[in-house]
XYZ file of C-alpha atoms in Angstrom:
553
model
C -0.010 0.012 0.044
C 2.768 2.467 0.982
C 4.573 1.914 -2.286
C 1.471 2.764 -4.347
C 0.999 5.986 -2.443
C 4.653 6.922 -2.907
C 4.543 6.247 -6.607
C 1.348 8.289 -6.871
C 3.187 11.282 -5.281
C 6.112 10.791 -7.608
C 3.721 10.822 -10.619
C 2.425 14.181 -9.534
C 5.867 15.679 -9.786
C 7.067 14.574 -13.188
C 4.520 15.701 -15.776
C 5.286 19.406 -15.830
C 8.998 18.973 -15.673
C 9.003 16.980 -18.866
C 7.764 20.110 -20.694
C 10.097 22.540 -18.991
C 12.760 21.989 -21.724
C 10.360 22.504 -24.636
C 11.543 24.590 -27.560
C 11.820 28.356 -27.393
C 11.514 30.204 -30.701
C 14.550 32.261 -31.608
C 17.565 32.448 -33.881
C 20.580 30.227 -33.476
C 24.131 31.201 -34.268
C 26.848 28.575 -34.260
C 29.471 31.213 -34.947
C 28.775 33.240 -31.839
C 31.309 33.084 -28.910
C 30.568 30.257 -26.549
C 31.019 29.889 -22.784
C 33.024 26.953 -21.504
C 31.414 23.575 -20.897
C 31.819 21.372 -17.847
C 34.703 19.448 -19.431
C 36.904 22.551 -19.802
C 35.984 24.364 -16.591
C 37.966 24.278 -13.431
C 36.707 24.077 -9.933
C 37.156 27.245 -7.857
C 36.865 30.942 -8.173
C 34.197 33.472 -7.255
C 30.962 33.688 -9.274
C 29.433 37.171 -9.459
C 25.674 37.725 -9.820
C 24.002 41.166 -9.969
C 20.407 41.939 -8.886
C 18.649 45.301 -9.266
C 16.578 44.819 -6.150
C 17.175 43.027 -2.833
C 15.920 39.605 -1.752
C 13.134 39.531 0.879
C 14.696 37.396 3.719
C 17.485 34.987 4.531
C 15.193 33.391 7.196
C 14.035 29.973 6.052
C 10.581 30.489 7.598
C 10.027 33.692 5.769
C 11.895 33.743 2.443
C 9.460 33.496 -0.487
C 10.906 35.289 -3.462
C 12.463 33.603 -6.538
C 15.955 35.076 -5.997
C 15.839 34.041 -2.276
C 14.938 30.491 -3.234
C 17.636 30.343 -5.841
C 20.070 31.082 -2.991
C 18.194 28.525 -0.783
C 18.625 25.820 -3.385
C 22.396 25.820 -2.986
C 22.471 26.417 0.719
C 19.677 24.131 2.036
C 19.527 20.372 2.690
C 16.099 18.858 2.522
C 14.501 15.558 3.386
C 13.785 15.195 -0.364
C 15.014 17.625 -3.016
C 15.259 18.216 -6.811
C 18.556 17.161 -8.393
C 20.972 19.759 -9.649
C 20.135 18.955 -13.262
C 17.900 20.208 -16.088
C 14.496 18.738 -16.779
C 13.293 16.028 -16.733
C 15.816 14.848 -14.087
C 15.788 18.114 -12.296
C 11.991 17.874 -11.959
C 11.986 14.502 -10.184
C 11.946 14.565 -6.429
C 14.587 12.404 -4.856
C 15.774 11.671 -1.301
C 18.514 13.981 -0.023
C 18.983 13.756 3.769
C 16.410 11.053 3.915
C 17.732 7.589 3.231
C 14.860 6.925 0.839
C 11.230 7.710 0.384
C 9.235 7.460 3.596
C 7.342 4.453 4.889
C 3.638 5.427 4.681
C 1.039 3.726 6.913
C -1.763 1.675 5.430
C -4.295 4.454 6.099
C -1.962 6.985 4.425
C -1.781 9.220 7.495
C 1.659 8.421 8.990
C 4.960 9.220 7.272
C 8.218 7.761 8.699
C 11.540 9.045 7.426
C 14.883 7.467 8.150
C 17.752 9.989 7.804
C 21.367 9.785 6.726
C 23.901 10.606 9.461
C 26.440 12.244 7.162
C 25.034 15.864 6.942
C 26.184 18.771 9.075
C 25.293 22.403 9.219
C 28.039 24.842 8.251
C 28.831 25.360 11.998
C 29.622 21.651 12.341
C 26.358 20.665 14.083
C 25.119 17.258 12.973
C 21.808 17.074 11.110
C 19.237 14.732 12.536
C 15.418 14.392 12.811
C 15.266 17.252 15.253
C 16.832 19.552 12.669
C 13.642 19.111 10.508
C 11.233 19.033 13.413
C 12.614 22.489 14.468
C 12.133 23.843 10.980
C 8.446 22.664 10.792
C 7.488 23.888 14.184
C 9.175 27.242 13.763
C 7.364 27.737 10.472
C 4.082 26.995 12.218
C 4.726 29.367 15.140
C 2.032 31.987 15.361
C 4.480 34.835 15.907
C 6.456 33.994 12.773
C 3.312 34.337 10.593
C 5.186 32.297 8.022
C 3.876 31.894 4.448
C 4.841 28.210 4.909
C 1.911 27.573 7.242
C -0.719 26.634 4.630
C 1.596 23.951 3.259
C 1.857 22.046 6.540
C -1.320 22.908 8.394
C -2.578 19.328 7.770
C -0.026 17.862 10.207
C -1.723 16.767 13.450
C -1.425 19.612 15.971
C -0.309 22.174 13.427
C -3.461 24.293 13.902
C -2.816 24.484 17.646
C 0.651 25.960 16.960
C -0.738 28.378 14.370
C -3.338 29.543 16.840
C -0.740 30.010 19.591
C -2.093 27.208 21.846
C 1.029 25.109 21.528
C 4.743 25.420 20.801
C 5.110 22.183 18.895
C 2.777 20.099 16.722
C 1.965 16.775 18.331
C 2.152 15.087 14.904
C 5.826 15.906 14.426
C 7.986 13.409 16.335
C 11.795 13.332 16.150
C 13.896 10.596 17.578
C 17.529 10.396 16.650
C 17.569 9.875 12.841
C 13.847 9.056 12.603
C 11.270 11.678 11.791
C 7.553 10.738 11.976
C 4.762 13.007 10.677
C 1.130 12.192 11.462
C -1.394 13.827 9.139
C -5.045 14.843 9.743
C -5.994 13.655 6.246
C -4.489 11.947 3.233
C -1.988 14.343 1.632
C -1.021 13.244 -1.888
C 1.393 16.165 -2.456
C 3.050 16.123 1.028
C 6.508 15.062 -0.159
C 6.618 17.740 -2.719
C 5.586 20.402 -0.099
C 8.336 19.136 2.211
C 10.868 19.879 -0.540
C 10.187 23.579 -0.239
C 13.065 25.517 1.271
C 10.928 26.662 4.216
C 11.615 23.231 5.695
C 15.336 22.894 5.326
C 17.423 21.391 8.119
C 18.294 24.039 10.601
C 19.828 24.568 14.045
C 18.062 26.300 17.006
C 16.881 29.624 15.558
C 15.035 32.322 17.532
C 11.370 33.282 16.996
C 11.624 36.630 15.228
C 8.828 37.877 13.039
C 11.308 40.193 11.299
C 13.535 37.268 10.309
C 17.033 36.280 11.397
C 20.183 37.883 9.988
C 23.282 36.334 8.407
C 25.226 34.206 8.885
C 22.623 31.489 8.351
C 24.136 28.089 9.045
C 22.699 25.450 6.749
C 23.519 21.957 5.536
C 23.762 22.417 1.709
C 26.988 22.783 -0.224
C 27.049 26.528 0.559
C 25.801 28.740 3.336
C 24.892 32.437 3.613
C 27.832 34.104 5.235
C 26.671 37.663 4.822
C 23.534 39.681 3.899
C 23.970 43.404 3.865
C 20.563 44.625 2.910
C 20.264 46.487 -0.444
C 23.978 45.887 -1.039
C 25.123 42.242 -1.225
C 24.738 38.635 -0.291
C 27.790 36.344 0.037
C 27.690 32.553 -0.051
C 30.678 30.451 1.054
C 31.329 26.770 0.876
C 30.085 24.604 3.772
C 33.315 22.898 4.737
C 31.344 20.102 6.532
C 29.279 19.248 3.471
C 29.725 15.625 2.301
C 26.670 15.378 0.025
C 26.585 14.485 -3.686
C 26.620 18.088 -4.954
C 30.187 19.085 -5.633
C 29.603 22.835 -6.312
C 32.116 24.161 -8.781
C 32.854 27.623 -7.417
C 34.245 28.481 -4.010
C 32.319 31.684 -3.392
C 29.235 33.337 -4.744
C 28.810 37.141 -4.484
C 25.450 38.744 -5.231
C 25.570 42.490 -5.494
C 22.342 44.451 -5.256
C 21.108 47.823 -6.586
C 22.798 48.577 -9.878
C 20.690 49.729 -12.850
C 19.712 47.063 -15.439
C 21.819 48.675 -18.194
C 24.903 48.758 -15.918
C 24.474 45.077 -15.131
C 24.241 44.196 -18.806
C 27.397 46.183 -19.639
C 29.172 44.582 -16.649
C 28.380 41.018 -18.040
C 29.551 42.145 -21.453
C 32.880 43.170 -19.939
C 33.208 40.091 -17.685
C 33.073 42.182 -14.510
C 29.844 40.298 -13.551
C 29.006 36.704 -14.573
C 25.194 36.987 -14.700
C 22.378 39.212 -13.691
C 19.107 41.087 -14.297
C 18.713 42.495 -17.798
C 16.878 45.518 -19.382
C 13.992 44.427 -21.577
C 15.497 46.059 -24.714
C 18.648 43.930 -24.430
C 17.064 40.593 -25.337
C 16.663 41.106 -29.112
C 20.295 42.111 -29.538
C 21.563 39.244 -27.323
C 19.500 36.713 -29.339
C 20.886 38.013 -32.602
C 24.515 37.967 -31.310
C 24.589 34.616 -29.536
C 21.544 32.754 -30.638
C 18.920 31.500 -28.097
C 20.116 28.451 -26.398
C 18.811 26.136 -23.646
C 21.960 25.138 -21.903
C 25.755 25.445 -22.162
C 27.679 25.939 -24.391
C 26.320 29.408 -24.963
C 25.970 32.930 -23.577
C 22.245 33.673 -23.920
C 19.510 31.259 -22.846
C 15.686 31.188 -22.742
C 13.538 28.478 -21.250
C 9.798 28.287 -20.563
C 9.303 29.114 -16.870
C 6.723 27.360 -14.675
C 5.214 30.792 -13.977
C 2.083 32.946 -14.559
C 2.049 36.695 -14.799
C -1.264 38.264 -13.719
C -3.331 41.047 -12.209
C -4.853 40.232 -8.829
C -8.093 42.118 -7.993
C -8.619 42.730 -4.309
C -11.859 41.364 -3.034
C -11.441 43.034 0.363
C -12.127 46.400 -1.390
C -15.322 47.774 -2.823
C -14.306 47.984 -6.428
C -13.937 44.238 -7.119
C -15.290 42.748 -3.864
C -18.731 42.038 -2.503
C -20.619 38.880 -1.390
C -20.096 35.493 -2.895
C -17.628 35.699 -5.817
C -17.373 39.510 -5.775
C -18.036 41.942 -8.591
C -17.765 39.213 -11.273
C -18.974 41.304 -14.240
C -16.350 43.920 -13.641
C -13.603 41.351 -13.153
C -14.577 39.721 -16.391
C -14.609 43.086 -18.054
C -10.938 43.593 -17.005
C -10.139 40.295 -18.543
C -11.650 41.296 -21.810
C -10.188 44.824 -21.806
C -6.448 44.144 -21.156
C -4.129 43.812 -24.135
C -2.192 40.679 -23.204
C 0.074 40.855 -26.121
C 1.053 44.479 -25.465
C 1.587 43.881 -21.727
C 3.834 40.867 -22.492
C 5.751 42.784 -25.221
C 7.039 45.303 -22.628
C 9.419 42.538 -21.477
C 11.315 42.576 -24.798
C 12.212 39.712 -27.217
C 11.623 36.045 -26.286
C 9.436 37.195 -23.289
C 7.098 34.184 -23.331
C 3.575 33.421 -24.474
C 0.204 35.019 -23.723
C -1.970 33.062 -21.275
C -5.349 33.715 -19.633
C -5.492 30.782 -17.263
C -4.233 30.163 -13.733
C -1.817 27.394 -14.663
C 1.155 27.698 -16.995
C 1.541 25.554 -20.207
C 4.298 23.605 -18.446
C 1.952 22.250 -15.817
C 0.320 18.924 -16.447
C -3.391 19.409 -16.640
C -3.168 22.675 -18.535
C -5.592 22.970 -21.428
C -5.583 26.171 -23.372
C -9.275 27.167 -23.976
C -8.453 30.874 -24.684
C -11.429 32.052 -22.567
C -10.284 35.657 -22.865
C -8.593 37.315 -25.908
C -4.869 38.152 -26.570
C -6.040 41.498 -27.862
C -8.796 43.615 -26.220
C -12.438 42.938 -26.947
C -13.690 46.416 -25.876
C -17.282 45.937 -26.857
C -17.641 42.874 -24.645
C -15.543 44.599 -21.895
C -17.700 47.778 -21.902
C -20.916 45.721 -21.895
C -19.761 43.770 -18.782
C -18.471 46.871 -17.040
C -21.687 48.914 -17.558
C -23.175 49.788 -14.145
C -20.466 47.858 -12.255
C -17.631 50.373 -11.864
C -18.647 51.731 -8.471
C -17.170 55.167 -9.059
C -14.367 53.798 -11.146
C -11.387 54.839 -8.950
C -8.763 52.341 -7.797
C -5.233 51.962 -6.437
C -2.837 49.823 -8.519
C 0.348 48.472 -6.911
C 3.295 47.809 -9.216
C 6.996 47.132 -9.036
C 9.376 49.999 -9.898
C 11.653 47.541 -11.782
C 11.431 47.351 -15.579
C 9.364 46.154 -17.325
C 6.688 46.419 -14.624
C 6.047 50.206 -14.756
C 5.523 50.050 -18.561
C 3.216 47.005 -18.125
C 1.112 48.834 -15.535
C 0.820 51.797 -17.799
C -0.558 49.668 -20.630
C -3.065 48.112 -18.247
C -3.953 51.569 -16.865
C -4.685 52.764 -20.446
C -6.678 49.663 -21.286
C -8.879 50.079 -18.190
C -9.669 53.697 -18.827
C -11.707 52.454 -21.755
C -14.090 50.697 -19.455
C -14.380 53.513 -16.935
C -11.631 52.529 -14.460
C -9.137 55.135 -13.233
C -6.305 53.177 -11.671
C -3.730 55.203 -9.650
C -0.310 53.494 -10.079
C 1.819 53.194 -6.890
C 5.417 51.998 -7.499
C 7.468 49.998 -4.962
C 10.577 47.810 -4.939
C 9.428 44.340 -5.849
C 10.165 42.804 -2.472
C 8.234 45.628 -0.823
C 5.305 45.345 -3.230
C 5.192 41.530 -2.489
C 5.201 42.131 1.220
C 2.542 45.004 1.190
C 0.173 43.042 -1.097
C 0.440 40.092 1.267
C -0.981 42.189 4.194
C -4.666 41.668 4.602
C -6.344 45.106 4.704
C -3.651 46.833 2.591
C -5.379 49.656 0.596
C -4.945 48.523 -2.975
C -7.482 47.415 -5.563
C -5.169 45.729 -8.084
C -1.630 44.477 -8.096
C 0.681 43.324 -10.915
C 1.979 39.969 -9.903
C 3.882 36.900 -10.967
C 3.884 33.442 -9.513
C 6.719 30.952 -10.015
C 5.951 27.361 -9.049
C 7.012 26.154 -5.587
C 6.615 22.499 -6.455
C 5.285 20.302 -9.265
C 1.546 20.188 -8.553
C -1.470 22.102 -9.978
C -2.601 23.149 -6.525
C 0.482 25.329 -6.217
C -1.180 27.657 -8.711
C -4.883 27.236 -7.789
C -4.002 27.927 -4.167
C -3.418 31.548 -5.259
C -7.249 31.926 -4.977
C -7.848 29.476 -2.156
C -9.643 31.516 0.597
C -8.724 29.094 3.319
C -5.035 30.197 3.177
C -5.696 33.865 3.992
C -3.858 35.157 7.135
C -3.166 38.604 8.605
C 0.195 38.837 6.707
C 2.499 37.044 4.265
C -0.423 36.079 2.060
C 0.006 35.024 -1.555
C -3.701 34.998 -2.272
C -3.277 38.709 -3.278
C -6.892 38.863 -4.606
C -8.222 37.889 -1.118
C -10.711 35.837 -3.075
C -12.628 33.722 -0.478
C -15.521 31.988 -2.082
C -17.045 29.177 0.030
C -18.207 27.321 -3.076
C -14.770 27.431 -4.723
C -12.967 26.640 -1.504
C -14.995 23.378 -1.312
C -14.127 22.502 -4.891
C -10.437 23.166 -4.280
C -10.524 21.004 -1.060
C -12.046 18.101 -2.957
C -9.487 18.305 -5.791
C -6.660 18.289 -3.225
C -7.610 14.829 -2.102
C -7.208 13.208 -5.451
C -4.175 11.544 -6.988
C -2.833 10.797 -10.437
C -4.862 11.433 -13.584
C -7.985 12.314 -11.497
C -6.135 15.019 -9.713
C -4.869 16.699 -12.907
C -8.331 16.489 -14.475
C -10.036 18.001 -11.430
C -7.641 20.944 -11.251
C -7.822 21.413 -14.997
C -11.646 21.735 -14.783
C -11.378 23.914 -11.699
C -8.938 26.207 -13.434
C -11.423 26.839 -16.263
C -14.336 27.196 -13.817
C -12.412 29.865 -11.823
C -11.359 31.811 -14.891
C -14.919 31.861 -16.322
C -17.080 32.143 -13.188
C -14.918 33.684 -10.478
C -12.328 35.761 -12.367
C -10.346 36.932 -9.307
C -7.255 37.185 -11.435
C -6.486 38.433 -14.964
C -3.602 36.284 -16.136
C -1.842 37.768 -19.116
C 1.269 35.578 -19.859
C 3.504 32.663 -19.000
C 7.086 33.966 -19.381
C 10.393 32.620 -20.490
C 13.288 32.813 -18.059
C 16.034 34.517 -20.051
C 19.685 34.437 -18.820
C 22.841 36.029 -20.091
C 26.322 34.933 -18.705
C 29.848 36.152 -19.055
C 32.327 34.646 -21.490
C 34.063 32.824 -18.622
C 30.907 31.216 -17.288
C 30.024 27.661 -18.201
C 28.106 24.553 -17.049
C 24.782 26.446 -17.378
C 21.510 24.630 -17.298
C 17.999 25.927 -16.505
C 16.689 24.370 -13.302
C 13.000 23.680 -13.757
C 12.099 24.627 -10.124
C 14.805 27.130 -8.920
C 15.922 28.754 -12.264
C 19.616 29.526 -11.596
C 21.668 26.612 -10.268
C 24.606 28.191 -8.504
C 26.157 24.863 -7.519
C 26.320 23.748 -11.113
C 27.850 26.849 -12.696
C 31.608 26.914 -13.270
C 34.267 29.335 -14.371
C 36.977 28.837 -17.019
C 39.436 31.192 -15.612
């Protein structure tokens, strides 16, 4: 019985990853300069990465931003993890600190993990079952208000910790190298959820709602030695690491705050090895180097397991109201926005338009094109008529390109249906944090969601009302429909083909009849590296793979 459940969970993980390496349209140039490949590269050196805006946290219970999890992937050790490899191998969950997949009880409610004894934190402390029990209980702690809580609230006793009635969940039991988890219900995607960096092995960390500071001692091949906010992050080798991931470079330096144009010039000159890029750079890079998927090469584009969307806040009068909210106006927004124009602000090879809540790389995705790529203003105006409630709204947006331009396109589109959206610009990490606070005074926010783990619920939960908390929310629409919550809950209990079919149907039902979001695209992740950088592959969960990259001088 336990083997069948384990295999069912594994099946949930693979489907999307098989598509993550699908072709990206673009020119190819065999004559362009190429970066080194793994066979020519040496081990050692300092890899330099440049970000325009800071990460959110280095605290494992709080980090929840793609650049933060890229760092986490090379610093964390998990019970189970995704291999440092491209898709499909990099999509397949495998045991890391666990000796193998867990033993699952006949009723599917008890998971027993046996752990390896060879892992240590970067301060020398041995990793055991208590290292993971601490991570789980700390994430559940009421004072931490961690965004991880919805992913483990089905552990027995978790709700008592979240409510502040207990310090530890009774269903989390650690004894030496044995970790036992007791669940309140069958949890087909539990193993995938446990692979999220929230739940990495850790030492005894204080309860601090603001998050701990560096150094952060971890059990992966690297650890976070320094984080100077808005300036830099430094990763160093974990000298106690004895796991399978060699890690090619000795040190990783991430500088923060340079303009996009400067970062691109620094990569051209070899001062920086990789970093954020201005939207206008992609066409020229594609012409010069061709568009590749993995090394050898300098410029790469791969379909990302991501949706880009507008979230409409149901806690506010404009889009809210009883039941499913102001559905006619939300549908009007979906008909009014110019998806192609909004996507195009990202430059060449930016991705594909999409109006659904799952990306094309997720198994179960079916493209029904419910809303148009280009505006249908007659339909939009008809739906909006009598529903605009004064028409004024507040629109949160990142100040990092191409977001301001995208928000301006949306703003212009929505004027045509009587909505006057006042754009407010923030650093991306700030926008993410503010939009996650229940009661924050915005009506719409421009968002993107990169998959946490391979399961359709990881996208549908963006509109799951049962996950809403006072802070650190990712249901930025604050959509809380009792009817849809019940449908989501039922779909979560299914496995295999039935699970994918249920979430596929639910996706279309939400888009048509709830419309809390207006998805406009599924993007490509586009990366440009210096001439000395090799061993590049796109990781289907964590994008950059620091531990795989190498330098040829």
